[in-house]
XYZ file of C-alpha atoms in Angstrom:
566
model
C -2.069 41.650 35.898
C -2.297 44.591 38.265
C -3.548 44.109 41.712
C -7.129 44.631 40.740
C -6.832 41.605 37.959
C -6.656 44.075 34.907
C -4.106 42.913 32.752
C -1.100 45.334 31.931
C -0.969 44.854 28.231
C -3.961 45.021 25.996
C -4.771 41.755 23.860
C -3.595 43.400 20.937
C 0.165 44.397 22.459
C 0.273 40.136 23.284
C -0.662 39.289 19.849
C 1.884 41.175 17.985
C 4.681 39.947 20.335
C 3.411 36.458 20.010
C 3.706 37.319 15.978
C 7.393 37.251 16.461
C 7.380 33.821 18.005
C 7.610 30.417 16.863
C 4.770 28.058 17.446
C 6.491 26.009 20.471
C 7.116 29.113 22.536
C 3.530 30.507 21.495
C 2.625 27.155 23.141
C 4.553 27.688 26.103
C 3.996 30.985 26.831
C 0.186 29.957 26.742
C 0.567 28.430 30.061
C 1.412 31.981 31.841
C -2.382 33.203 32.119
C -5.599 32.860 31.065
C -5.094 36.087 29.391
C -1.866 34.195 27.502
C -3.621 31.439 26.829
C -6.674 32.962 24.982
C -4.042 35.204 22.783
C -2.564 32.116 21.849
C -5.165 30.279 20.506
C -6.234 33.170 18.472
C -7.087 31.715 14.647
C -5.407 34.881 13.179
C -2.530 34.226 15.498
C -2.207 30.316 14.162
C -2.990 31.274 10.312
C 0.266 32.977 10.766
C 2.012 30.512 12.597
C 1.109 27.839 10.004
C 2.228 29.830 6.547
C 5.424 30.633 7.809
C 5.728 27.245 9.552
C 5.178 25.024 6.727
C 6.166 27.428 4.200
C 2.769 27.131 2.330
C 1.727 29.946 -0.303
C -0.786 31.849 0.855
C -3.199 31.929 -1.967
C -3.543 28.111 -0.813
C -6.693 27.643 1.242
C -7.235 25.727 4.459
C -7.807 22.162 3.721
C -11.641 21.999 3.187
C -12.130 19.461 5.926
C -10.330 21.448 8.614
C -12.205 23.400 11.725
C -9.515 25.666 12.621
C -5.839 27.139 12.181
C -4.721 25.663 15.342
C -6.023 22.007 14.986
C -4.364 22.160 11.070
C -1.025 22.845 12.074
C -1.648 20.307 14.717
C -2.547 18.271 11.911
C 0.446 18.169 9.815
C 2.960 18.017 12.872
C 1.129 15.155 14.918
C -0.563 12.924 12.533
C 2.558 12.294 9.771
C 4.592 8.905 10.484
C 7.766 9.989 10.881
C 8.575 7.957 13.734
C 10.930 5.050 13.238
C 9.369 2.630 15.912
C 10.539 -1.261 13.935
C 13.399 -2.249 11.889
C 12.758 -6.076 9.987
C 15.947 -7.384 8.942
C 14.208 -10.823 7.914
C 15.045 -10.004 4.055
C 19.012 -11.561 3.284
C 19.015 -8.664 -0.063
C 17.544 -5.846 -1.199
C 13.112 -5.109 -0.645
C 11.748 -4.374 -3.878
C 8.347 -3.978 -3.033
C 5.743 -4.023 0.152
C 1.496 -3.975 -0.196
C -1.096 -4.283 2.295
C -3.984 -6.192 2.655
C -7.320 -3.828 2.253
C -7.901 -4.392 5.804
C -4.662 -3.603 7.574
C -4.075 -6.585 8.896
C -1.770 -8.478 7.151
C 1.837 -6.848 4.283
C 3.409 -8.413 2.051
C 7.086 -8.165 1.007
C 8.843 -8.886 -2.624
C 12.974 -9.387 -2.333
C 15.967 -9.987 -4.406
C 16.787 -13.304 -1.758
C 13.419 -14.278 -3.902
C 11.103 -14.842 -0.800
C 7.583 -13.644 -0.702
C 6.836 -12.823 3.151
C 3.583 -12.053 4.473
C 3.702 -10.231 7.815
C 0.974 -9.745 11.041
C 0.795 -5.924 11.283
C 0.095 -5.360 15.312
C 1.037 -3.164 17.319
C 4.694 -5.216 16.943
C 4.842 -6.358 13.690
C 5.765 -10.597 13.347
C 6.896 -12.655 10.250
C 3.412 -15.093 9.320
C 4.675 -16.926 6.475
C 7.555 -16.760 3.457
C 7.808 -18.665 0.629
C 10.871 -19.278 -1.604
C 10.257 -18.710 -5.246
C 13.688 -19.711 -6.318
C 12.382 -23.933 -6.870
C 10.471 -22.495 -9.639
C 13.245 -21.347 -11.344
C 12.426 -17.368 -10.165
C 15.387 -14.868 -9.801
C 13.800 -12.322 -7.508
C 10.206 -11.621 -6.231
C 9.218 -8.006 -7.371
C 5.821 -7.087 -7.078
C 2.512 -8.261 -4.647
C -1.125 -6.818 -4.420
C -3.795 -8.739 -2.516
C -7.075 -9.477 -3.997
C -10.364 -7.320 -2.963
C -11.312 -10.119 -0.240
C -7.637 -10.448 0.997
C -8.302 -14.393 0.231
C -5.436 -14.059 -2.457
C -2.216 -12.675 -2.909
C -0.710 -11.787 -6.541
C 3.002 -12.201 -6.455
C 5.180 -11.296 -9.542
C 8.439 -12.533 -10.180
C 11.719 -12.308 -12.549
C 12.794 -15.496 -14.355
C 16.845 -16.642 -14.396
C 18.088 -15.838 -17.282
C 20.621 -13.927 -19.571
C 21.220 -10.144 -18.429
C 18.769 -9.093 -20.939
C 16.186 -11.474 -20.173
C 12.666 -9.562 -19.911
C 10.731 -13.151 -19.221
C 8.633 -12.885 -15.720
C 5.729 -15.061 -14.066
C 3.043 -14.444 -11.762
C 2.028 -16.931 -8.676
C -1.235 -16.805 -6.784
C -1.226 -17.737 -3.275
C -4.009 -18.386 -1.163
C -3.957 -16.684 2.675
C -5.768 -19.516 3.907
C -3.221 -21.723 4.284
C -0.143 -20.566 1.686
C -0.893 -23.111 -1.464
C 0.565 -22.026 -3.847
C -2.732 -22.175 -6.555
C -1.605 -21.455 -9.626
C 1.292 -19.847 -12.094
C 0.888 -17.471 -15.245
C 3.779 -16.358 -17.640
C 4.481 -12.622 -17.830
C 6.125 -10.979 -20.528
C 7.882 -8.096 -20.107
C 8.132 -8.848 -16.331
C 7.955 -5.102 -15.233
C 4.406 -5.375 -16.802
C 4.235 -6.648 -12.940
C 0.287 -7.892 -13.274
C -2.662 -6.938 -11.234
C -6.081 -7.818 -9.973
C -9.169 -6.955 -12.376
C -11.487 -8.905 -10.083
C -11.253 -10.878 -6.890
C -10.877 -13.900 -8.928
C -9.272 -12.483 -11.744
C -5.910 -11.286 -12.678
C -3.812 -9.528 -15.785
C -0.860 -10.392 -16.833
C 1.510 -9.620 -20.186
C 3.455 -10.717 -23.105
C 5.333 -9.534 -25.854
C 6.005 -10.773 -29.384
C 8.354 -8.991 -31.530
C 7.243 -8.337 -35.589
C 10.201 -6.559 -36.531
C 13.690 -5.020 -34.701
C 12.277 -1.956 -33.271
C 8.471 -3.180 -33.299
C 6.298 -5.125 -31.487
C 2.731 -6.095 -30.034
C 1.684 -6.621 -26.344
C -1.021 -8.628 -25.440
C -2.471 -8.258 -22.474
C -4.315 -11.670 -20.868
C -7.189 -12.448 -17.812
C -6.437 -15.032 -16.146
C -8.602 -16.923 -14.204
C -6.631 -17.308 -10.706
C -7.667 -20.751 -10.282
C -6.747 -22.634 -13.011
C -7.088 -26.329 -12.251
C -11.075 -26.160 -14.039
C -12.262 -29.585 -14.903
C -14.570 -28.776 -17.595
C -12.854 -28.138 -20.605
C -16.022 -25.839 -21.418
C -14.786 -23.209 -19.345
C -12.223 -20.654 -20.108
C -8.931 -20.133 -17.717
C -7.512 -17.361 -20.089
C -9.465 -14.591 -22.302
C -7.205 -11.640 -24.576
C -8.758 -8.019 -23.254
C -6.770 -5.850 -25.818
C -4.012 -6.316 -28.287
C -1.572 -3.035 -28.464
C 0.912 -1.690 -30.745
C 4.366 -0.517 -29.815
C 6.057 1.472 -31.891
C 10.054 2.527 -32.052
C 11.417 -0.209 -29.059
C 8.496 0.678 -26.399
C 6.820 -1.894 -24.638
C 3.723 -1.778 -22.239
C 4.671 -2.220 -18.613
C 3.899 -1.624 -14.895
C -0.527 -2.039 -14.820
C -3.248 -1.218 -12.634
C -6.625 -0.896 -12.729
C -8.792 2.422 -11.466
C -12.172 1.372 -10.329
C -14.673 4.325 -11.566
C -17.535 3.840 -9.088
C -16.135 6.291 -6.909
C -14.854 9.683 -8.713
C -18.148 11.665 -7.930
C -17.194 10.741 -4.159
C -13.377 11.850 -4.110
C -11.946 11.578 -0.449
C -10.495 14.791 -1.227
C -10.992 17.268 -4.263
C -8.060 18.895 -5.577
C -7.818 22.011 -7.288
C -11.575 22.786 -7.219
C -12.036 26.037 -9.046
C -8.674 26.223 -10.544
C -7.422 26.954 -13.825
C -7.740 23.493 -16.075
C -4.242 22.003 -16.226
C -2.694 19.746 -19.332
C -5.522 17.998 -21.035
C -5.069 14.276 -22.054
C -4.205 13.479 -25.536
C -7.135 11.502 -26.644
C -6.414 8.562 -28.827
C -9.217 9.233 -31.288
C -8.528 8.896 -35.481
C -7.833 12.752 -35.906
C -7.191 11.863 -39.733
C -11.247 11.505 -40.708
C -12.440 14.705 -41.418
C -15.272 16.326 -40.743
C -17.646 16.627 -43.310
C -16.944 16.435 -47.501
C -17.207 13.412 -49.059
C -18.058 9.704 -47.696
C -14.962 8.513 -46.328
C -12.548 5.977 -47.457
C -12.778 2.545 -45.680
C -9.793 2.976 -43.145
C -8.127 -0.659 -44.865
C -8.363 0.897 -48.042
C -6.663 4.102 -47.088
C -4.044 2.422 -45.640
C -3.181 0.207 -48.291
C -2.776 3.892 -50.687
C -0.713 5.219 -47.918
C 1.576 2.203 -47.867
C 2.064 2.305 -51.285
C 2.712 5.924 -52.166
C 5.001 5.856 -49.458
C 7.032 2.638 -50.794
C 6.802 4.803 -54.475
C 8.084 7.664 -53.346
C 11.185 5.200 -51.970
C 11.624 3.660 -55.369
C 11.832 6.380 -56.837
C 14.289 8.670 -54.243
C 11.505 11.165 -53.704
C 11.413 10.787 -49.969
C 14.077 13.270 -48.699
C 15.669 13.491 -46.380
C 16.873 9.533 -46.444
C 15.355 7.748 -43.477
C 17.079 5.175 -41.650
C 16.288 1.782 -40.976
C 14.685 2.313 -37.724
C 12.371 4.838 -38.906
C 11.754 3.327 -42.184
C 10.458 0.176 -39.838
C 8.351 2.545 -37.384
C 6.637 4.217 -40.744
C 6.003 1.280 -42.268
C 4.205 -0.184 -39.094
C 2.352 3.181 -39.022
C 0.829 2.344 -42.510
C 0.132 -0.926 -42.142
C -1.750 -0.662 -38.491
C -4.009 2.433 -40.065
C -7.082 0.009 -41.234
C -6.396 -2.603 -38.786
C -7.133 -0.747 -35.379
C -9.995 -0.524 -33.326
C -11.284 2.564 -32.569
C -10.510 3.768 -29.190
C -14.300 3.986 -27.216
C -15.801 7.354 -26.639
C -17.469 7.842 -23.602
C -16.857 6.692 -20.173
C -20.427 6.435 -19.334
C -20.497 2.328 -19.492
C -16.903 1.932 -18.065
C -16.525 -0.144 -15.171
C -12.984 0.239 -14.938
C -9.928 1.894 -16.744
C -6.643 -0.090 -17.108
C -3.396 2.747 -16.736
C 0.126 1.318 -17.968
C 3.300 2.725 -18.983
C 3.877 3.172 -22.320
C 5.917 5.504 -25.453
C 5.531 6.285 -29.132
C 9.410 7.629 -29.621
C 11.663 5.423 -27.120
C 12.144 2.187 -25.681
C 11.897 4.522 -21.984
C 8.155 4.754 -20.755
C 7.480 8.132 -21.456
C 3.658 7.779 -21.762
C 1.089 7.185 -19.770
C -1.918 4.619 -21.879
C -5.478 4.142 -20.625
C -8.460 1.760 -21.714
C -11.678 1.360 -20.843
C -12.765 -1.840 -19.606
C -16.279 -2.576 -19.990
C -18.183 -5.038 -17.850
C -18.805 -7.819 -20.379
C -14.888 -7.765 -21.044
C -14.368 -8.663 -16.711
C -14.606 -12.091 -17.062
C -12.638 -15.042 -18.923
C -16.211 -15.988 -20.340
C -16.759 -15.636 -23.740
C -14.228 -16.022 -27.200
C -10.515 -16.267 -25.904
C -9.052 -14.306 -28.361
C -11.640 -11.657 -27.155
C -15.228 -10.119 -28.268
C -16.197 -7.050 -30.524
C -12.798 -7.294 -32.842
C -13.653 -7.052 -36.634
C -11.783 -9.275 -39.174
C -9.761 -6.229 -39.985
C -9.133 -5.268 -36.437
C -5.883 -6.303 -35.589
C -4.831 -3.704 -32.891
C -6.440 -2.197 -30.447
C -6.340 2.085 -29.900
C -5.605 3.548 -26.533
C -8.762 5.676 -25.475
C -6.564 8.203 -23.664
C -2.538 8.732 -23.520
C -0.695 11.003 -21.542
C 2.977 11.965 -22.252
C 5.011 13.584 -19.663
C 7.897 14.039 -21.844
C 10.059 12.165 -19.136
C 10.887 8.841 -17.920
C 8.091 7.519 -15.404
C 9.636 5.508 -12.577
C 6.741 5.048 -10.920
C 2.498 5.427 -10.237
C 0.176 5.180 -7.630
C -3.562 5.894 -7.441
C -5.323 7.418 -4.673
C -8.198 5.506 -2.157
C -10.669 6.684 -3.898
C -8.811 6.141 -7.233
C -9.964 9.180 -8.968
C -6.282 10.927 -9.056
C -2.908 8.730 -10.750
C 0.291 10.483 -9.012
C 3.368 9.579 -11.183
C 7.052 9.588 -10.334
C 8.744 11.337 -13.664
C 12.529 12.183 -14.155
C 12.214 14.884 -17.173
C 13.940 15.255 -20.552
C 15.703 18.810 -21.028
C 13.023 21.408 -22.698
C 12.574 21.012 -26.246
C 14.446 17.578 -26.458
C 13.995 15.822 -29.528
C 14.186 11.869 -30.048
C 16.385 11.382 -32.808
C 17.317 7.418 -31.935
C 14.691 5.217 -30.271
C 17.784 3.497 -28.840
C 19.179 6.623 -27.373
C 16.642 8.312 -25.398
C 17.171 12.221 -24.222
C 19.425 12.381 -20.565
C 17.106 12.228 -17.536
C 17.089 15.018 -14.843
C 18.214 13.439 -11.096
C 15.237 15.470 -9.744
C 12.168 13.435 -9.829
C 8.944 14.689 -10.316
C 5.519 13.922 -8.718
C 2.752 14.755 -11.266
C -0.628 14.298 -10.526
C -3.616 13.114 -13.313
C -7.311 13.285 -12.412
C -8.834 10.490 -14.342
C -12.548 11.639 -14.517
C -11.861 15.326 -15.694
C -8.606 14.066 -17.936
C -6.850 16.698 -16.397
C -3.472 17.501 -14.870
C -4.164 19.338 -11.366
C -1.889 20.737 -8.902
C 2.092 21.496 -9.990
C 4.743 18.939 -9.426
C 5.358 17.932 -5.830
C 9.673 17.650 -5.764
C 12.331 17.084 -3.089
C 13.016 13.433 -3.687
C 16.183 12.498 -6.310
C 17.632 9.545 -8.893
C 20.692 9.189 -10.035
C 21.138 6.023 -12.326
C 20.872 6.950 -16.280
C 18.101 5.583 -18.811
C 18.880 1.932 -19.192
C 19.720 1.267 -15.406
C 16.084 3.530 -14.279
C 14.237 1.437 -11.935
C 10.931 1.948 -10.720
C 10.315 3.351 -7.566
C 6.648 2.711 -5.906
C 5.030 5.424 -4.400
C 1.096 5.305 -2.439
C -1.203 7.445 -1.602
C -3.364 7.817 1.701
C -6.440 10.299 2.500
C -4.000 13.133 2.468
C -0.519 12.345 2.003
C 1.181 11.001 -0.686
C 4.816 8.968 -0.139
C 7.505 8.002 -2.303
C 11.012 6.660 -2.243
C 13.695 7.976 -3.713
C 17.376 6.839 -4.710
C 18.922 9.228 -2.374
C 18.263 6.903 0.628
C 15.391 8.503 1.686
C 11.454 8.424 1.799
C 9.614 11.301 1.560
C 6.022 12.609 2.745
C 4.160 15.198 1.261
C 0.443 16.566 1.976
C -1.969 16.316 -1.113
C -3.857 19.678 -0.366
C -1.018 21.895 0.366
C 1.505 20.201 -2.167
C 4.562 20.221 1.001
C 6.879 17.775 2.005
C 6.348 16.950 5.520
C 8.853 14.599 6.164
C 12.022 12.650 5.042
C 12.849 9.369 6.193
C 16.362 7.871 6.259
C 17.724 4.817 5.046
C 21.118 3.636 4.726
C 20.231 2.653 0.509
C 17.696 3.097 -1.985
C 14.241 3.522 -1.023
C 12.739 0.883 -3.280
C 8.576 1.130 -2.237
C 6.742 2.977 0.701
C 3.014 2.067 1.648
C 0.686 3.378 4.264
C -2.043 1.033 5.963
C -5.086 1.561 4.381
C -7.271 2.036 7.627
C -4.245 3.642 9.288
C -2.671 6.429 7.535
C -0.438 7.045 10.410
C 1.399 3.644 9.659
C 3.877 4.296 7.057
C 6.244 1.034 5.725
C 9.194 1.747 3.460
C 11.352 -0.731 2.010
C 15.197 -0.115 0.956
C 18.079 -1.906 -0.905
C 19.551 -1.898 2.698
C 17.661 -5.128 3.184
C 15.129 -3.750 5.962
C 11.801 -2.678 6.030
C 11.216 -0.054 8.591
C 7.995 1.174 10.350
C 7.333 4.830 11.004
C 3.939 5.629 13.350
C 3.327 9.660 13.900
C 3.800 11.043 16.846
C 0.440 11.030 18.158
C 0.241 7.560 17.804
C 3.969 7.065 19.215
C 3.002 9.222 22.456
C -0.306 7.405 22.758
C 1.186 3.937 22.646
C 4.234 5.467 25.405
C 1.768 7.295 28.032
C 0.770 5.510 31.163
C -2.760 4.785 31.368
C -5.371 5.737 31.845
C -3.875 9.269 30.841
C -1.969 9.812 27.964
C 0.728 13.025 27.743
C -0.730 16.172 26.135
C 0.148 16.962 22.866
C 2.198 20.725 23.375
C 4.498 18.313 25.688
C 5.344 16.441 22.541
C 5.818 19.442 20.309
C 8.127 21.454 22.544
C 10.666 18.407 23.050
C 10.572 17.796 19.993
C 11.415 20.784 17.820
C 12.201 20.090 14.359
């Protein structure tokens, strides 16, 4: 200023110096004058400053629910947990797996030392209760969701056995006082199990029909199984599936529909449609000409021109036995299928599972409908609405990332499946089921939205694997409001923001980062979960500077930011 209070550079002259700053000193240099401080705050100014900051494409818009430039990029640096602030070492091996209760209050944590612990989430986080599985003949604990009430908790587990023992079992708990209520066989155990209602849970198993084929049957189970009327069922079939060429169904969860006209946040409105869903409908009935052929019937002439055209060497080239088995199956499930369903309009919920058509590596991505007379154990066991020719039953929607999924997660408002996919080389062909196509160490984050059946956004990457096909493990990821966290085999977790598709933070471990989870009425919180043997907590700054300051003031935010320069 000059002595009559004019200043001696125009705004403009400030803002383009400011321009050439970075956003701590543009902070700093705030505090000069009030001529300073207005430049700085200047939305143009912090537009800038958050681009080039965060390294965001600019033909990305502002997140819709933002008020300004300045309180965005305050956004993304103060609000992500990226602030170690516990270690638990209470774990003697690897954490496989961590979930919260719905309301914040309580975790849960799955280990290879085969304990189940439920933790007290305040402000310092304290051991409540753990429970050894290993009595009941578990190997490890691997997997834990609690129900809608948090009254139960679902805990899924590995059974001793040979190396290549895929034999699992899931325990309920109660939270009242840790009784273990009841106990339900799970077959494969990475089918891991999952609540379908507060009472009622799925679970798995396999039976093999020939060397490469097979049939999962998926089971609800009623979570308190010690009924005394023998009127009243414990145990109804939902759906009966085909797998084809060594595949298997695995890892479910169940979307609950009532809230994808509400989304917490809309991605990709107004953009280009991305990869639609391959629908599972019969694309072999034609339209029009004449009356159809009764789908058993057609099968049956399938099968055997097929087994003529063997006998008598006209199918060239020779086909081996594994894909003599998977054709064979083909035929012979053609007029015993149930139609996938068509509309969504009377679906109460969708069940997502991994799943494949050319490998034994989930490569696919299945979805049913679940309708609400099928979400209760009421009713025929082996289940309702199956013909006598109905067998199997179709997928209503399959999605194939042409890659080996290590791992899903839906969002709050479950409207949008992210998945954790390590891709096969462009243009890869499956020649073997056996021998599946080399995996890429780079893992991607896809992201599905189940009421459109659309892909939106491109992949989110940073985070790597390293172990081939037949050692892949899955790697749990969650989603929050807007982030979206996974872990990775590269001994870190990773942040990234939903709307602007950046990763915002990495978080060390000394090993694998086996699950991450944020509280669900705390986004700030952030647990992760390594083969190191810990489980460590990681607040956000804000939170980490409100829970340091000396009352009744708390330290101002720009404080923060210029110590702590990233």
């Amino acid at each position: 200023m000059d002595e009559g209070g004019v200043p001696l550079l125009p705004d403009s002259l400030v803002y383009q110096i400011f321009l050439s700053l970075g956003p701590a000193d543009v902070l700093a240099a705030g505090l000069v004058c009030r001529q300073w401080q207005a430049v700085s705050r200047d939305e143009f100014l912090w537009r800038e400053q958050f681009y080039r900051y965060y390294q965001v494409a600019r033909d990305v818009p502002r997140h819709p629910a933002a008020t300004s430039w300045y309180e965005e990029f305050r956004r993304l640096y103060d609000t992500v947990p990226c602030v170690e602030v516990q270690t638990l070492r209470e774990h003697a091996d690897q954490v496989l797996h961590l979930s919260f209760s719905h309301s914040g209050y309580q975790f849960a944590s799955c280990s290879k030392d085969c304990t189940i612990k439920i933790w007290n989430n305040d402000l310092t986080i304290s051991l409540l209760h753990s429970a050894d599985m290993r009595p009941y003949n578990w190997s490890y604990t691997q997997f834990s969701q609690f129900n809608q009430d948090d009254s139960l908790l679902l805990a899924s587990g590995v059974f001793l056995g040979p190396h290549n023992s895929s034999s699992g079992e899931i325990a309920v708990i109660s939270l009242d006082n840790f009784a273990l209520l009841s106990r339900v066989r799970n077959k494969p155990y990475d089918v891991f199990g999952c609540w379908l209602t507060e009472t009622s849970l799925i679970s798995g198993n396999l039976h093999r029909i020939g060397d490469i084929t097979s049939c999962s049957v998926l089971w609800l189970n009623n979570a308190f199984q010690d009924v005394e009327s023998e009127n009243v069922n414990v145990v109804k079939r939902l759906f009966k599936i085909q797998n084809l060429n060594a595949s298997t169904i695995r890892t479910v969860m169940v979307a609950d529909c009532s809230r994808f006209d509400s989304p917490d946040l809309l991605l990709d409105a107004g953009a280009p449609p991305g990869r639609v869903f391959d629908l599972g409908s019969d694309s072999e009935d034609e339209e029009g000409g004449p009356e159809p052929v009764p789908a058993p019937a057609r099968a049956k002439e399938g099968l055997r021109r097929f087994l003529d055209g063997l006998l008598d060497a006209r199918a060239q080239p020779q086909l081996s036995e594994h894909a003599l088995e998977t054709k064979v199956a083909e035929l012979l499930a053609q007029g015993r299928t149930k139609p996938p369903e068509h509309s969504m309009a009377d679906a109460s919920k969708l069940l997502i599972f991994t799943t494949g058509c050319l490998t034994y590596s989930p490569h696919q991505i299945g979805i049913k409908q679940i309708l609400p007379h099928q979400m209760t154990t009421a009713g025929p066991v082996l289940g309702e609405g199956r013909g006598s020719d109905a067998f199997f039953d179709a997928l209503d929607h399959v999605i194939d990332v042409h890659g080996h999924i290590i791992g899903m997660g839906l969002s709050p408002d479950n409207r949008y499946l992210y998945v954790n996919s390590r891709a096969w080389p462009s243009g890869s062909v499956v020649a073997d089921p056996m021998q599946p196509p080399p995996i890429a160490e780079e893992i991607d984050l896809l992201v599905f939205d189940l009421k459109t059946m659309r892909e939106v956004k491109r992949a989110l990457r940073a985070h790597r694997a390293y172990t081939p096909n037949d050692e892949c493990f899955f790697i749990f990821l969650d989603v929050s409001r807007d982030f979206v966290a996974s872990g990775a085999e590269d001994r870190h977790g990773y942040i990234w923001d939903r709307h602007y598709n950046i990763c915002l933070a990495k978080l060390r471990h000394q090993d694998v980062v086996n699950s991450v989870v944020f509280s669900p009425q705390e986004q700030e919180l952030l647990l992760t979960a390594s083969d190191d043997a810990t489980i460590k907590a990681w607040r956000s700054p804000r939170i980490v500077r409100i829970h340091q300051a000396p009352r009744p003031r708390p330290h101002h935010f720009f404080s923060w930011f210029a110590s702590q320069r990233r």
